[in-house]
């Protein structure tokens, strides 16, 4: 029985007289029937635009394509090389470190070496005063001898330079640059016939998960020499863009939705990258260098999961707005 009309509701109401239904329920049934029976109002502007769209064959074809086409799913990998050395201290950090060192010196207890040094001083003074030497007071190595040995080892030690040859030569393909900063792998891939600087990305295929697509895409773009550890199986960000109507892929897909996965580089196990054919070039770049080469909207999306908690990337006169923008 159709209860979406008043006639159907009347039949239902007559049948409901035998049931214990109060008048409020009957009034509710009538309200529902009136709502369903009232004609649907159509926006005049929408009706006019739809009529103008289907007047031409091209418009009818475009309208049909909107229902057929869908979004293409892609996976991209943000490969991150962690800092190798600590960032240089700022003036405020140097001052605070000196304050902590002075506080540690004043409040801490004496170490074993310092206690032995005081003991050696007392023994030396006793020898001078008594002009004699007792057998049990003979020591094989004094605290001063130990300090001289440590100073000699310190003078022989040569620290590695913080500025590498790649920094001096401007080699952006080397992983041994900017040791105190995070580096990200950017590839120059051909997208829609135009090379763009993006993270390694590729299309999803049926039967695999987005994480599996990300692993396959990274191997295809960089070869088998790169060793990374993925941080989970859930995307850390996403980005979408529309394909140009004149492109071939636009006949099948409306646009692309890119899902980003984050991975940490194993610096010891990784070797030189062997880029794929569709990868024109690749670089290991800092956050600021990525901002210079990537599309603005694309960088705004990937910047949200690129965290840097040291002040190496901040200018000296960085204000509160810069800290907020960089998620500090």
CSV table of C-alpha atoms in Angstrom, one decimal:
chain,number,residue,atom,x,y,z
A,1,UNK,CA,0.0,0.0,0.0
A,2,UNK,CA,1.3,3.5,-0.9
A,3,UNK,CA,1.2,5.7,2.2
A,4,UNK,CA,2.9,8.7,0.4
A,5,UNK,CA,-0.5,10.2,-0.7
A,6,UNK,CA,-3.5,11.5,1.3
A,7,UNK,CA,-5.7,8.7,0.0
A,8,UNK,CA,-3.3,6.1,1.3
A,9,UNK,CA,-3.2,7.8,4.6
A,10,UNK,CA,-6.9,7.9,4.8
A,11,UNK,CA,-7.1,4.2,4.3
A,12,UNK,CA,-4.4,3.8,7.0
A,13,UNK,CA,-6.3,6.0,9.4
A,14,UNK,CA,-9.5,4.1,8.9
A,15,UNK,CA,-7.7,0.9,9.6
A,16,UNK,CA,-6.1,2.5,12.6
A,17,UNK,CA,-9.5,3.1,14.3
A,18,UNK,CA,-9.4,-0.5,15.5
A,19,UNK,CA,-5.9,0.1,17.0
A,20,UNK,CA,-5.2,2.1,20.2
A,21,UNK,CA,-3.7,5.1,18.4
A,22,UNK,CA,-4.4,8.6,19.8
A,23,UNK,CA,-5.3,11.8,17.9
A,24,UNK,CA,-1.8,13.2,18.0
A,25,UNK,CA,-0.5,10.1,16.0
A,26,UNK,CA,-3.3,10.6,13.5
A,27,UNK,CA,-2.4,14.3,13.1
A,28,UNK,CA,1.3,13.2,12.6
A,29,UNK,CA,0.2,10.8,9.8
A,30,UNK,CA,-1.6,13.6,8.0
A,31,UNK,CA,1.4,15.9,8.3
A,32,UNK,CA,3.7,13.2,6.8
A,33,UNK,CA,1.2,12.6,3.9
A,34,UNK,CA,1.0,16.3,3.1
A,35,UNK,CA,4.8,16.6,3.0
A,36,UNK,CA,5.1,13.7,0.6
A,37,UNK,CA,2.2,14.8,-1.6
A,38,UNK,CA,3.4,18.4,-2.0
A,39,UNK,CA,5.3,18.9,-5.3
A,40,UNK,CA,9.1,19.4,-5.2
A,41,UNK,CA,10.2,23.0,-5.8
A,42,UNK,CA,12.9,23.5,-8.5
A,43,UNK,CA,15.2,26.4,-8.5
A,44,UNK,CA,14.6,28.5,-11.6
A,45,UNK,CA,18.3,29.3,-12.0
A,46,UNK,CA,19.3,25.7,-11.8
A,47,UNK,CA,16.6,24.7,-14.3
A,48,UNK,CA,17.8,27.4,-16.7
A,49,UNK,CA,21.4,26.4,-16.4
A,50,UNK,CA,20.6,22.7,-17.0
A,51,UNK,CA,18.6,23.5,-20.1
A,52,UNK,CA,21.4,25.7,-21.5
A,53,UNK,CA,23.9,22.9,-20.8
A,54,UNK,CA,22.1,20.2,-22.7
A,55,UNK,CA,21.2,22.3,-25.7
A,56,UNK,CA,24.4,21.5,-27.5
A,57,UNK,CA,25.9,18.0,-28.2
A,58,UNK,CA,29.2,19.1,-26.5
A,59,UNK,CA,27.3,20.1,-23.4
A,60,UNK,CA,25.4,16.8,-23.3
A,61,UNK,CA,28.7,14.9,-23.8
A,62,UNK,CA,30.4,16.9,-21.0
A,63,UNK,CA,27.5,16.3,-18.7
A,64,UNK,CA,27.7,12.5,-19.4
A,65,UNK,CA,31.4,12.5,-18.8
A,66,UNK,CA,31.0,14.1,-15.4
A,67,UNK,CA,29.1,11.0,-14.3
A,68,UNK,CA,31.5,8.5,-15.9
A,69,UNK,CA,34.9,10.0,-14.9
A,70,UNK,CA,36.3,9.5,-11.4
A,71,UNK,CA,39.4,10.5,-9.3
A,72,UNK,CA,42.6,8.7,-9.9
A,73,UNK,CA,44.3,7.6,-6.7
A,74,UNK,CA,48.1,8.0,-6.2
A,75,UNK,CA,50.6,7.3,-3.5
A,76,UNK,CA,53.6,9.5,-2.8
A,77,UNK,CA,56.5,9.0,-0.4
A,78,UNK,CA,58.2,11.7,1.7
A,79,UNK,CA,61.7,10.2,2.3
A,80,UNK,CA,63.4,12.1,5.1
A,81,UNK,CA,67.1,12.0,6.1
A,82,UNK,CA,67.4,12.9,9.7
A,83,UNK,CA,70.1,15.3,10.9
A,84,UNK,CA,73.5,13.7,11.3
A,85,UNK,CA,75.0,16.3,13.7
A,86,UNK,CA,73.3,18.7,16.1
A,87,UNK,CA,72.4,22.2,15.0
A,88,UNK,CA,74.8,25.0,16.0
A,89,UNK,CA,73.8,26.8,19.2
A,90,UNK,CA,72.4,30.3,19.1
A,91,UNK,CA,73.7,33.1,21.3
A,92,UNK,CA,70.9,32.5,23.8
A,93,UNK,CA,71.6,28.8,23.9
A,94,UNK,CA,75.3,29.3,24.5
A,95,UNK,CA,74.6,31.7,27.4
A,96,UNK,CA,72.1,29.2,28.9
A,97,UNK,CA,74.5,26.3,28.5
A,98,UNK,CA,77.3,28.3,30.3
A,99,UNK,CA,74.8,29.0,33.2
A,100,UNK,CA,74.0,25.3,33.5
A,101,UNK,CA,77.7,24.4,33.5
A,102,UNK,CA,78.5,26.9,36.3
A,103,UNK,CA,75.5,25.6,38.3
A,104,UNK,CA,76.7,22.0,37.9
A,105,UNK,CA,80.2,23.0,39.0
A,106,UNK,CA,78.9,24.8,42.1
A,107,UNK,CA,76.3,22.2,43.3
A,108,UNK,CA,77.7,18.9,42.3
A,109,UNK,CA,79.9,16.6,44.4
A,110,UNK,CA,83.6,16.0,43.7
A,111,UNK,CA,84.4,13.2,41.2
A,112,UNK,CA,86.9,10.4,41.9
A,113,UNK,CA,89.5,12.2,39.8
A,114,UNK,CA,89.1,15.4,41.8
A,115,UNK,CA,89.3,13.5,45.1
A,116,UNK,CA,92.5,11.8,44.0
A,117,UNK,CA,93.9,15.2,43.0
A,118,UNK,CA,93.3,16.6,46.5
A,119,UNK,CA,94.8,13.4,48.0
A,120,UNK,CA,97.9,13.8,45.8
A,121,UNK,CA,98.3,17.4,46.9
A,122,UNK,CA,98.2,16.4,50.6
A,123,UNK,CA,100.7,13.6,50.0
A,124,UNK,CA,103.1,15.9,48.2
A,125,UNK,CA,102.9,18.4,51.0
A,126,UNK,CA,103.6,15.7,53.6
A,127,UNK,CA,106.7,14.5,51.7
A,128,UNK,CA,108.0,18.0,51.6
A,129,UNK,CA,107.4,18.6,55.3
A,130,UNK,CA,108.8,15.3,56.6
A,131,UNK,CA,111.4,14.9,53.8
A,132,UNK,CA,110.7,11.2,53.7
A,133,UNK,CA,108.6,8.8,51.6
A,134,UNK,CA,106.6,5.8,53.0
A,135,UNK,CA,106.3,2.8,50.8
A,136,UNK,CA,102.5,2.6,50.9
A,137,UNK,CA,102.2,6.2,49.7
A,138,UNK,CA,103.9,5.4,46.4
A,139,UNK,CA,101.4,5.6,43.5
A,140,UNK,CA,101.9,4.4,39.9
A,141,UNK,CA,100.0,7.3,38.3
A,142,UNK,CA,99.1,10.6,39.8
A,143,UNK,CA,96.1,12.7,38.9
A,144,UNK,CA,98.4,15.1,37.1
A,145,UNK,CA,99.8,12.3,35.0
A,146,UNK,CA,96.3,11.3,34.1
A,147,UNK,CA,95.4,14.9,33.1
A,148,UNK,CA,98.5,15.2,30.9
A,149,UNK,CA,97.5,11.9,29.2
A,150,UNK,CA,94.0,13.2,28.5
A,151,UNK,CA,95.3,16.5,27.1
A,152,UNK,CA,97.6,14.7,24.8
A,153,UNK,CA,94.8,12.6,23.5
A,154,UNK,CA,92.6,15.7,23.0
A,155,UNK,CA,95.3,17.4,21.0
A,156,UNK,CA,95.6,14.4,18.7
A,157,UNK,CA,91.9,14.4,18.0
A,158,UNK,CA,90.7,16.1,14.9
A,159,UNK,CA,86.9,16.6,14.6
A,160,UNK,CA,85.2,16.1,11.2
A,161,UNK,CA,84.1,19.3,9.5
A,162,UNK,CA,80.5,20.3,9.7
A,163,UNK,CA,80.7,21.7,6.1
A,164,UNK,CA,81.2,18.8,3.6
A,165,UNK,CA,82.6,18.8,0.1
A,166,UNK,CA,79.0,18.5,-1.2
A,167,UNK,CA,78.2,21.8,0.6
A,168,UNK,CA,81.2,23.5,-0.9
A,169,UNK,CA,80.5,22.2,-4.4
A,170,UNK,CA,76.7,22.8,-4.2
A,171,UNK,CA,76.0,19.1,-5.0
A,172,UNK,CA,72.2,18.8,-4.3
A,173,UNK,CA,72.2,15.2,-5.3
A,174,UNK,CA,74.5,14.2,-2.4
A,175,UNK,CA,73.1,12.9,0.8
A,176,UNK,CA,76.1,14.2,2.7
A,177,UNK,CA,75.1,17.8,2.8
A,178,UNK,CA,73.5,20.1,5.3
A,179,UNK,CA,74.4,17.6,8.1
A,180,UNK,CA,72.6,19.6,10.8
A,181,UNK,CA,69.3,19.8,8.8
A,182,UNK,CA,66.6,17.4,7.7
A,183,UNK,CA,66.7,16.6,3.9
A,184,UNK,CA,63.8,15.4,1.8
A,185,UNK,CA,64.0,13.5,-1.5
A,186,UNK,CA,62.4,15.5,-4.3
A,187,UNK,CA,62.0,14.1,-7.9
A,188,UNK,CA,61.5,16.0,-11.1
A,189,UNK,CA,58.7,13.8,-12.6
A,190,UNK,CA,56.7,14.4,-15.8
A,191,UNK,CA,53.1,15.0,-14.8
A,192,UNK,CA,50.6,15.8,-17.6
A,193,UNK,CA,53.5,16.4,-20.0
A,194,UNK,CA,55.2,18.9,-17.8
A,195,UNK,CA,58.0,18.2,-15.4
A,196,UNK,CA,57.2,19.1,-11.8
A,197,UNK,CA,59.2,18.9,-8.5
A,198,UNK,CA,57.2,16.5,-6.3
A,199,UNK,CA,57.8,13.6,-3.9
A,200,UNK,CA,58.1,10.2,-5.6
A,201,UNK,CA,54.6,9.3,-6.6
A,202,UNK,CA,52.7,6.9,-8.8
A,203,UNK,CA,49.2,5.5,-9.6
A,204,UNK,CA,47.4,3.0,-7.4
A,205,UNK,CA,46.4,-0.3,-9.1
A,206,UNK,CA,43.5,-2.5,-8.1
A,207,UNK,CA,44.3,-5.3,-5.6
A,208,UNK,CA,47.0,-3.4,-3.6
A,209,UNK,CA,46.8,-1.1,-0.6
A,210,UNK,CA,48.0,2.5,-0.7
A,211,UNK,CA,51.0,1.6,1.5
A,212,UNK,CA,52.0,-1.2,-1.0
A,213,UNK,CA,51.6,1.3,-3.8
A,214,UNK,CA,53.9,3.7,-2.0
A,215,UNK,CA,56.6,1.0,-1.6
A,216,UNK,CA,56.3,0.0,-5.2
A,217,UNK,CA,56.5,3.6,-6.4
A,218,UNK,CA,59.6,4.4,-4.4
A,219,UNK,CA,61.4,1.3,-5.7
A,220,UNK,CA,60.4,2.2,-9.3
A,221,UNK,CA,61.5,5.8,-9.0
A,222,UNK,CA,64.8,5.4,-7.1
A,223,UNK,CA,65.9,1.8,-7.7
A,224,UNK,CA,66.7,-0.9,-5.2
A,225,UNK,CA,69.6,1.0,-3.6
A,226,UNK,CA,67.5,3.1,-1.2
A,227,UNK,CA,66.7,1.6,2.2
A,228,UNK,CA,63.9,3.3,4.2
A,229,UNK,CA,61.6,2.5,7.1
A,230,UNK,CA,57.9,3.5,6.6
A,231,UNK,CA,56.2,5.2,9.5
A,232,UNK,CA,53.0,3.3,9.6
A,233,UNK,CA,50.4,2.3,7.0
A,234,UNK,CA,48.2,5.4,7.3
A,235,UNK,CA,48.8,8.4,5.0
A,236,UNK,CA,50.1,11.5,6.8
A,237,UNK,CA,48.6,13.9,4.3
A,238,UNK,CA,46.9,14.3,0.9
A,239,UNK,CA,46.6,16.6,-2.1
A,240,UNK,CA,44.3,16.7,-5.1
A,241,UNK,CA,44.4,18.5,-8.5
A,242,UNK,CA,42.4,18.4,-11.7
A,243,UNK,CA,43.7,17.2,-15.0
A,244,UNK,CA,43.6,19.6,-18.0
A,245,UNK,CA,40.5,18.9,-20.2
A,246,UNK,CA,42.7,18.6,-23.3
A,247,UNK,CA,44.9,15.9,-21.9
A,248,UNK,CA,44.4,12.2,-22.7
A,249,UNK,CA,44.1,11.1,-19.1
A,250,UNK,CA,41.3,13.6,-18.5
A,251,UNK,CA,39.0,11.4,-20.7
A,252,UNK,CA,39.1,8.7,-18.0
A,253,UNK,CA,39.8,10.6,-14.8
A,254,UNK,CA,38.5,13.9,-13.4
A,255,UNK,CA,41.8,14.5,-11.5
A,256,UNK,CA,44.2,13.0,-9.1
A,257,UNK,CA,44.1,12.5,-5.3
A,258,UNK,CA,47.6,12.0,-3.9
A,259,UNK,CA,48.1,10.3,-0.5
A,260,UNK,CA,51.5,10.9,1.2
A,261,UNK,CA,53.4,8.3,3.3
A,262,UNK,CA,56.4,9.2,5.4
A,263,UNK,CA,59.6,7.2,5.5
A,264,UNK,CA,63.0,7.6,7.2
A,265,UNK,CA,66.2,6.9,5.3
A,266,UNK,CA,68.7,4.3,6.5
A,267,UNK,CA,71.8,6.3,5.8
A,268,UNK,CA,74.3,3.4,6.4
A,269,UNK,CA,72.5,0.8,4.3
A,270,UNK,CA,71.5,3.1,1.4
A,271,UNK,CA,73.6,3.7,-1.8
A,272,UNK,CA,73.4,6.0,-4.8
A,273,UNK,CA,70.0,6.4,-6.3
A,274,UNK,CA,69.3,5.0,-9.8
A,275,UNK,CA,66.4,7.2,-11.1
A,276,UNK,CA,63.7,5.7,-13.4
A,277,UNK,CA,63.0,6.9,-16.9
A,278,UNK,CA,60.1,9.1,-16.0
A,279,UNK,CA,62.2,10.8,-13.4
A,280,UNK,CA,64.1,13.7,-15.0
A,281,UNK,CA,66.2,14.6,-12.0
A,282,UNK,CA,66.3,14.3,-8.2
A,283,UNK,CA,67.6,16.3,-5.3
A,284,UNK,CA,68.0,16.1,-1.5
A,285,UNK,CA,66.6,19.5,-0.4
A,286,UNK,CA,65.8,21.3,2.9
A,287,UNK,CA,62.4,22.7,3.7
A,288,UNK,CA,63.3,26.1,2.3
A,289,UNK,CA,64.7,24.7,-0.9
A,290,UNK,CA,61.6,22.6,-1.4
A,291,UNK,CA,59.5,25.8,-1.1
A,292,UNK,CA,61.5,27.4,-3.9
A,293,UNK,CA,61.0,24.6,-6.4
A,294,UNK,CA,57.6,23.1,-5.6
A,295,UNK,CA,54.2,24.5,-6.6
A,296,UNK,CA,52.8,26.7,-3.8
A,297,UNK,CA,49.6,24.8,-3.2
A,298,UNK,CA,51.5,21.5,-3.2
A,299,UNK,CA,54.1,22.7,-0.7
A,300,UNK,CA,51.4,24.1,1.6
A,301,UNK,CA,50.0,20.6,1.8
A,302,UNK,CA,53.3,18.7,2.4
A,303,UNK,CA,54.6,21.3,4.9
A,304,UNK,CA,52.0,20.2,7.4
A,305,UNK,CA,53.9,17.0,8.1
A,306,UNK,CA,57.5,18.3,7.8
A,307,UNK,CA,58.4,19.0,11.4
A,308,UNK,CA,61.6,20.6,12.4
A,309,UNK,CA,62.1,21.6,16.1
A,310,UNK,CA,65.4,23.3,16.0
A,311,UNK,CA,66.1,26.9,15.1
A,312,UNK,CA,68.5,26.1,12.2
A,313,UNK,CA,65.9,27.0,9.6
A,314,UNK,CA,64.7,30.2,11.3
A,315,UNK,CA,66.2,33.6,10.5
A,316,UNK,CA,67.8,35.7,13.2
A,317,UNK,CA,64.8,38.1,13.3
A,318,UNK,CA,62.1,35.4,13.3
A,319,UNK,CA,58.9,36.6,14.9
A,320,UNK,CA,55.9,34.8,16.4
A,321,UNK,CA,54.2,34.4,13.0
A,322,UNK,CA,57.2,32.5,11.6
A,323,UNK,CA,57.0,30.1,14.6
A,324,UNK,CA,53.3,29.5,14.1
A,325,UNK,CA,53.7,28.9,10.4
A,326,UNK,CA,56.5,26.3,11.0
A,327,UNK,CA,54.4,24.5,13.8
A,328,UNK,CA,56.9,25.3,16.6
